[in-house]
Coordinates of C-alpha atoms in Angstrom, one line a residue:
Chain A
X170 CA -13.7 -1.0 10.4
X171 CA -11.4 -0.4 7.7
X172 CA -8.8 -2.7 7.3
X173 CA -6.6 -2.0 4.4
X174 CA -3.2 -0.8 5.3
X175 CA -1.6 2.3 4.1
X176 CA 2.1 2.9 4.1
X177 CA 4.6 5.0 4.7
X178 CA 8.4 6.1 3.9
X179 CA 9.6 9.3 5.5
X180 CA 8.1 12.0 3.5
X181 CA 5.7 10.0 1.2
X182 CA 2.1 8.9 2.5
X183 CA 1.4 5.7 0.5
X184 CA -2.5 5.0 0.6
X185 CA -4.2 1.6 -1.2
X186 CA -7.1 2.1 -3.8
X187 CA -9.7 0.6 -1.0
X188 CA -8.9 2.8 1.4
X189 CA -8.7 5.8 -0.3
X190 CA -12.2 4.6 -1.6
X191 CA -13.3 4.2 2.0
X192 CA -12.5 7.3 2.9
X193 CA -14.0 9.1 0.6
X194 CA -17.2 11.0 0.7
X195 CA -18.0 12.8 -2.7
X196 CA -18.7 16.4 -3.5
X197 CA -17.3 18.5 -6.4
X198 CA -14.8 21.0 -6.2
X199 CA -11.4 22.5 -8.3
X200 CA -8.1 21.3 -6.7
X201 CA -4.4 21.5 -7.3
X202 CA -2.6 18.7 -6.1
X203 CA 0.1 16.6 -6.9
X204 CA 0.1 13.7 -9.3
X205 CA -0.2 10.5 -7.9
X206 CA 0.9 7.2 -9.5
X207 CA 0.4 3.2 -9.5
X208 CA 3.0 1.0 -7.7
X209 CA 1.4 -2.4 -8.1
X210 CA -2.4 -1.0 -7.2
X211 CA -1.2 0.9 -4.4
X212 CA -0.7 4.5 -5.4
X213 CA 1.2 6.9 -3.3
X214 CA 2.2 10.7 -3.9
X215 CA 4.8 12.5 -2.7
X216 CA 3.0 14.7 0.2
X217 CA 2.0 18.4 -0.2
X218 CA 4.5 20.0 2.5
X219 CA 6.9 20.8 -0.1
X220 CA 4.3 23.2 -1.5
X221 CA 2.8 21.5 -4.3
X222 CA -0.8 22.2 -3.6
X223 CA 0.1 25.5 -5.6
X224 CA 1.9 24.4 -8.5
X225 CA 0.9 25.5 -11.5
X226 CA 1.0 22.3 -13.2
X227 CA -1.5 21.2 -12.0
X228 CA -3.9 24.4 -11.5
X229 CA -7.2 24.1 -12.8
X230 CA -6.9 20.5 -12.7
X231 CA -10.2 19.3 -11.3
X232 CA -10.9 16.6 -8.9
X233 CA -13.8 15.4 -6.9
X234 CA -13.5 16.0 -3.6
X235 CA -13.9 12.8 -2.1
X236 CA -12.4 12.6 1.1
X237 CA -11.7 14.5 4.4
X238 CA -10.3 14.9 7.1
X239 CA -7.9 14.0 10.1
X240 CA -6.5 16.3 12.0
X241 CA -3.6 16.2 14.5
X242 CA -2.0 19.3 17.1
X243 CA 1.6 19.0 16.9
X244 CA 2.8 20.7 20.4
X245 CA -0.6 22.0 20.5
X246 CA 0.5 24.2 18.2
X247 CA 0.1 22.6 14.2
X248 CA -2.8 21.7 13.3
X249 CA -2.8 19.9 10.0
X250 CA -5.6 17.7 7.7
X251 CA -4.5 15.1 5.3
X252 CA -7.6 14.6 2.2
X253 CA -8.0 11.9 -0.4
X254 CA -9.3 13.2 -3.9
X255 CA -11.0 11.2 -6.3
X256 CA -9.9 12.6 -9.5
X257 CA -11.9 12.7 -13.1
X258 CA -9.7 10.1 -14.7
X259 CA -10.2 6.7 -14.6
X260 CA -7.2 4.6 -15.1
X261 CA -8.3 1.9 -18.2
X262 CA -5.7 -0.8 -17.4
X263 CA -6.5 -0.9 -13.5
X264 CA -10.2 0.5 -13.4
X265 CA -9.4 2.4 -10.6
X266 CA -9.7 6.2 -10.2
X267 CA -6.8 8.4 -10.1
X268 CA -6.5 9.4 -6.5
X269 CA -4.5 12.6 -4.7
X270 CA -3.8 13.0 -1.3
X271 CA -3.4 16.6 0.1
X272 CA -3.4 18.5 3.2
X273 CA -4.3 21.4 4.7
X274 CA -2.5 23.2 7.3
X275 CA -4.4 25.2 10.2
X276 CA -1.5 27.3 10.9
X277 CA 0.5 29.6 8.6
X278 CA 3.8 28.4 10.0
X279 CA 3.4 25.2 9.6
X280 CA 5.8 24.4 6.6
X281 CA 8.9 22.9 6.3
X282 CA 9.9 20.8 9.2
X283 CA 6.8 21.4 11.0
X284 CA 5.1 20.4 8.8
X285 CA 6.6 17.1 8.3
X286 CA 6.7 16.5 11.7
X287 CA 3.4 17.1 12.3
X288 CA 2.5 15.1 9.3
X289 CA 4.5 11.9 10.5
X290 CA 2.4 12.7 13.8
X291 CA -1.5 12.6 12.0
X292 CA 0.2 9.2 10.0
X293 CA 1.1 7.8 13.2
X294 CA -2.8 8.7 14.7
X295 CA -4.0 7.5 11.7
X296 CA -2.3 3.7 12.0
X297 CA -3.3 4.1 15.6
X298 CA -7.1 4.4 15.1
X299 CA -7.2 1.9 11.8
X300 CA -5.1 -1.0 13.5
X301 CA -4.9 -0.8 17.3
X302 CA -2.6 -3.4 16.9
X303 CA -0.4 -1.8 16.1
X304 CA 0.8 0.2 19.5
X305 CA 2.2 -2.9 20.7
X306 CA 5.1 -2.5 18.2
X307 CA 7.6 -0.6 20.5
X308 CA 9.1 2.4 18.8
X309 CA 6.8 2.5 16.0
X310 CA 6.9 6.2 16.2
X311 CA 11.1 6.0 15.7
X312 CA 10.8 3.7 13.1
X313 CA 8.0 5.1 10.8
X314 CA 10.4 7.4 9.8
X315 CA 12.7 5.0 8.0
X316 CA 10.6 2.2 6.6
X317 CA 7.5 1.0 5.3
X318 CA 4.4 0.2 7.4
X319 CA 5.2 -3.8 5.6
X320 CA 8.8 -3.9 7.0
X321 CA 7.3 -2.0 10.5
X322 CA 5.0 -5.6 10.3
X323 CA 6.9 -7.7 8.9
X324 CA 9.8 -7.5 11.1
X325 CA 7.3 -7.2 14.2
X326 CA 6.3 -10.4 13.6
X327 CA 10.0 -11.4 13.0
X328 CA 11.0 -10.1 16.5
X329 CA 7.9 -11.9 17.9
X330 CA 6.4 -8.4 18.8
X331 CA 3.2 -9.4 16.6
X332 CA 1.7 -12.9 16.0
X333 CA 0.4 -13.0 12.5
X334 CA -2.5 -15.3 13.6
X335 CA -3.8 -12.4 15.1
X336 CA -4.0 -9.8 12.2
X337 CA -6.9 -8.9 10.6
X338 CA -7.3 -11.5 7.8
X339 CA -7.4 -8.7 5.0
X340 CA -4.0 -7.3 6.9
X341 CA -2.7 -10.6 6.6
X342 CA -3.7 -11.0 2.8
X343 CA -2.6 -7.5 2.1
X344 CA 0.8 -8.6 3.4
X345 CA 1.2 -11.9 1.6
X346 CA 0.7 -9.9 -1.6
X347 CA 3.2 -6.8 -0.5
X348 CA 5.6 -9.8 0.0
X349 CA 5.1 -11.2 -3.4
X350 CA 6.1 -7.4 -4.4
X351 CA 9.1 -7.6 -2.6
X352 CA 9.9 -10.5 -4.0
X353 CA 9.7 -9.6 -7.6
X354 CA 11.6 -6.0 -6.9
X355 CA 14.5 -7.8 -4.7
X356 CA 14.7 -10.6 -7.8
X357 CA 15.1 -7.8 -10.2
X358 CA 17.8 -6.0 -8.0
X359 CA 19.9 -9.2 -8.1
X360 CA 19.7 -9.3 -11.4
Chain B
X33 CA 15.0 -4.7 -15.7
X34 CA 11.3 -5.2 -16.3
X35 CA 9.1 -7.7 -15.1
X36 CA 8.4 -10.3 -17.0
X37 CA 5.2 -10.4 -18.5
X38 CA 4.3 -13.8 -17.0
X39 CA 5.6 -13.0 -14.2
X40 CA 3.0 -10.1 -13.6
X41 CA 0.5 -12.9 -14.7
X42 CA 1.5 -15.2 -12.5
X43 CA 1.7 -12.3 -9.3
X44 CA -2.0 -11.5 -10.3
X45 CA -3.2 -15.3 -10.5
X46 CA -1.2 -15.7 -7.2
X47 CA -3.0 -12.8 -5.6
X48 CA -6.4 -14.0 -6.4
X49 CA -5.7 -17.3 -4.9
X50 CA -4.8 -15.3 -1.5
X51 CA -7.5 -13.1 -1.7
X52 CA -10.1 -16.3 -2.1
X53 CA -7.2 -18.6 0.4
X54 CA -8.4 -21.6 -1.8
X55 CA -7.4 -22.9 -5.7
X56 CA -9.2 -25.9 -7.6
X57 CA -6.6 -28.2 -9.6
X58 CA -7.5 -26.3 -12.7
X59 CA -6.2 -22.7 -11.2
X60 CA -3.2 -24.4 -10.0
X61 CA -2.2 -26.3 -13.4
X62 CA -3.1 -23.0 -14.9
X63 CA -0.3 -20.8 -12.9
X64 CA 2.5 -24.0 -13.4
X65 CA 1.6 -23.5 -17.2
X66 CA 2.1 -20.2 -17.2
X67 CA 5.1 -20.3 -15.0
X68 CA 6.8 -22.6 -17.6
X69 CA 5.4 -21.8 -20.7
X70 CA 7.9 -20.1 -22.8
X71 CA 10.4 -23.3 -21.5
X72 CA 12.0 -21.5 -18.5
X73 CA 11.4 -19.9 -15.4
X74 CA 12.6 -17.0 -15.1
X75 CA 13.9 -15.5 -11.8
X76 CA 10.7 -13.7 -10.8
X77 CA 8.7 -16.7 -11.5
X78 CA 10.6 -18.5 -9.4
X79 CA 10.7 -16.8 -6.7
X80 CA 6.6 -16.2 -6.8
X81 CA 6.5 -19.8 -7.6
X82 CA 8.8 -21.0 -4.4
X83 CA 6.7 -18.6 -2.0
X84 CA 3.1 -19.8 -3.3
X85 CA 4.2 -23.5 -2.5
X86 CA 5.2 -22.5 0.6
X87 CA 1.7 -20.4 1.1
X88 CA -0.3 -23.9 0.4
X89 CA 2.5 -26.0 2.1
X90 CA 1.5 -23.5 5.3
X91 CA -2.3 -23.8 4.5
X92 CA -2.5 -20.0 4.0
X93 CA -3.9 -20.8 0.6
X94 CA -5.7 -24.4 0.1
X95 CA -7.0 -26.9 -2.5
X96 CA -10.8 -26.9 -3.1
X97 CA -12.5 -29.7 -2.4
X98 CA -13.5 -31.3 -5.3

């Protein structure tokens, strides 16, 4: 089972290095997607609803197609599927490859709105299926919209709605290190 | 305002440590020294500093045996 958490804030999917490389199953093929950065080894991209997957920056650019699939029916109506890319480029200082998330949608309506809807709804699946542990947190659904899948945890086990003794151990790792994030980016704040 | 330098040393040598949930004497002499190195700790270091003692204080990370 894959443990690694992957994160989320309203209309960005943030993924971790492992779990994109989990994912991912390897084939070749041209892609347009949007750049994707490193925020302390996890790298997140803003999603594709807003139409980047055509932009012309990045046409031609060429990625390995590494990862599939999930799909989700919003209303029985959307259909989308969220993909990890490996890309060519290998970033030196980390040693990790470049990754891009982007998604397909089943339904030629499905922008906009829809689309981010639907979007929050295969996220939501998504934590569902990787930590079942997760559908004890009430309102997860609510909250996913305005926070982080960390603060979602972290203030679950504040309220008592999660014990932390009974996380994954690599959840519980992955959180002490998020922690020491937050910790460095609140300091600088203050500052 | 940029993170320290040390301070991203120290985050990395702090990470290892909870990846591996144990340090030998050596590792931990080795993140003090870096922590206080240039003759002050700065505020990042000591915030990483306060919440790896309390990670070892709650047995989340521990001393190897020696």
């Amino acid at each position: 089972m894959i443990q690694q958490p992957f994160y989320l804030r309203f209309e960005k999917l943030y993924i971790s290095d492992d779990i994109a490389k989990s994912l991912a199953i390897v084939s070749n093929e041209n892609g347009t997607y949007n750049d994707v950065w490193f925020f302390n080894n996890i790298k997140h991209t803003k999603m594709f609803f807003d139409g980047t997957r055509y932009d012309s920056k990045y046409k031609g650019y060429k990625v390995n197609y590494l990862q599939t699939s999930m799909s989700v029916t919003f209303k029985g109506v959307y259909k989308m599927s969220i993909l990890v890319y490996r890309g060519n480029e290998q970033d030196n200082e980390h040693g990790f490859f470049k990754y891009y998330v982007g998604g397909i949608s089943g339904d030629s309506e499905m922008h906009g709105k829809n689309m981010i809807r639907s979007t929050r709804e295969c996220n939501l699946n998504f934590i569902y299926n990787m930590y079942p542990f997760t559908k004890s947190i009430k309102n997860l659904k609510k909250r996913i919209k305005e926070t982080t899948f960390y603060d979602i945890i972290s203030n679950s086990l504040k309220n008592k709605e999660l014990l932390f003794s009974d996380l994954p151990t690599n959840i519980q790792k992955d959180i002490r290190k998020m922690k020491l994030n937050k910790l460095i980016n609140d300091s600088l704040q203050i500052n | 305002m940029r993170v320290s330098k040390s301070a991203t040393t120290l985050r990395e040598l702090i990470n290892i440590a909870i990846t591996n949930e144990v340090i030998t004497r050596d590792e931990y002499d080795n993140i003090i020294h870096i922590a206080s190195e240039d003759g002050h700790i700065d505020k990042q270091e000591e915030v990483l500093l306060r919440e790896f003692h309390q990670m070892i204080h709650d047995k989340d990370i521990r001393f190897k045996k020696e």
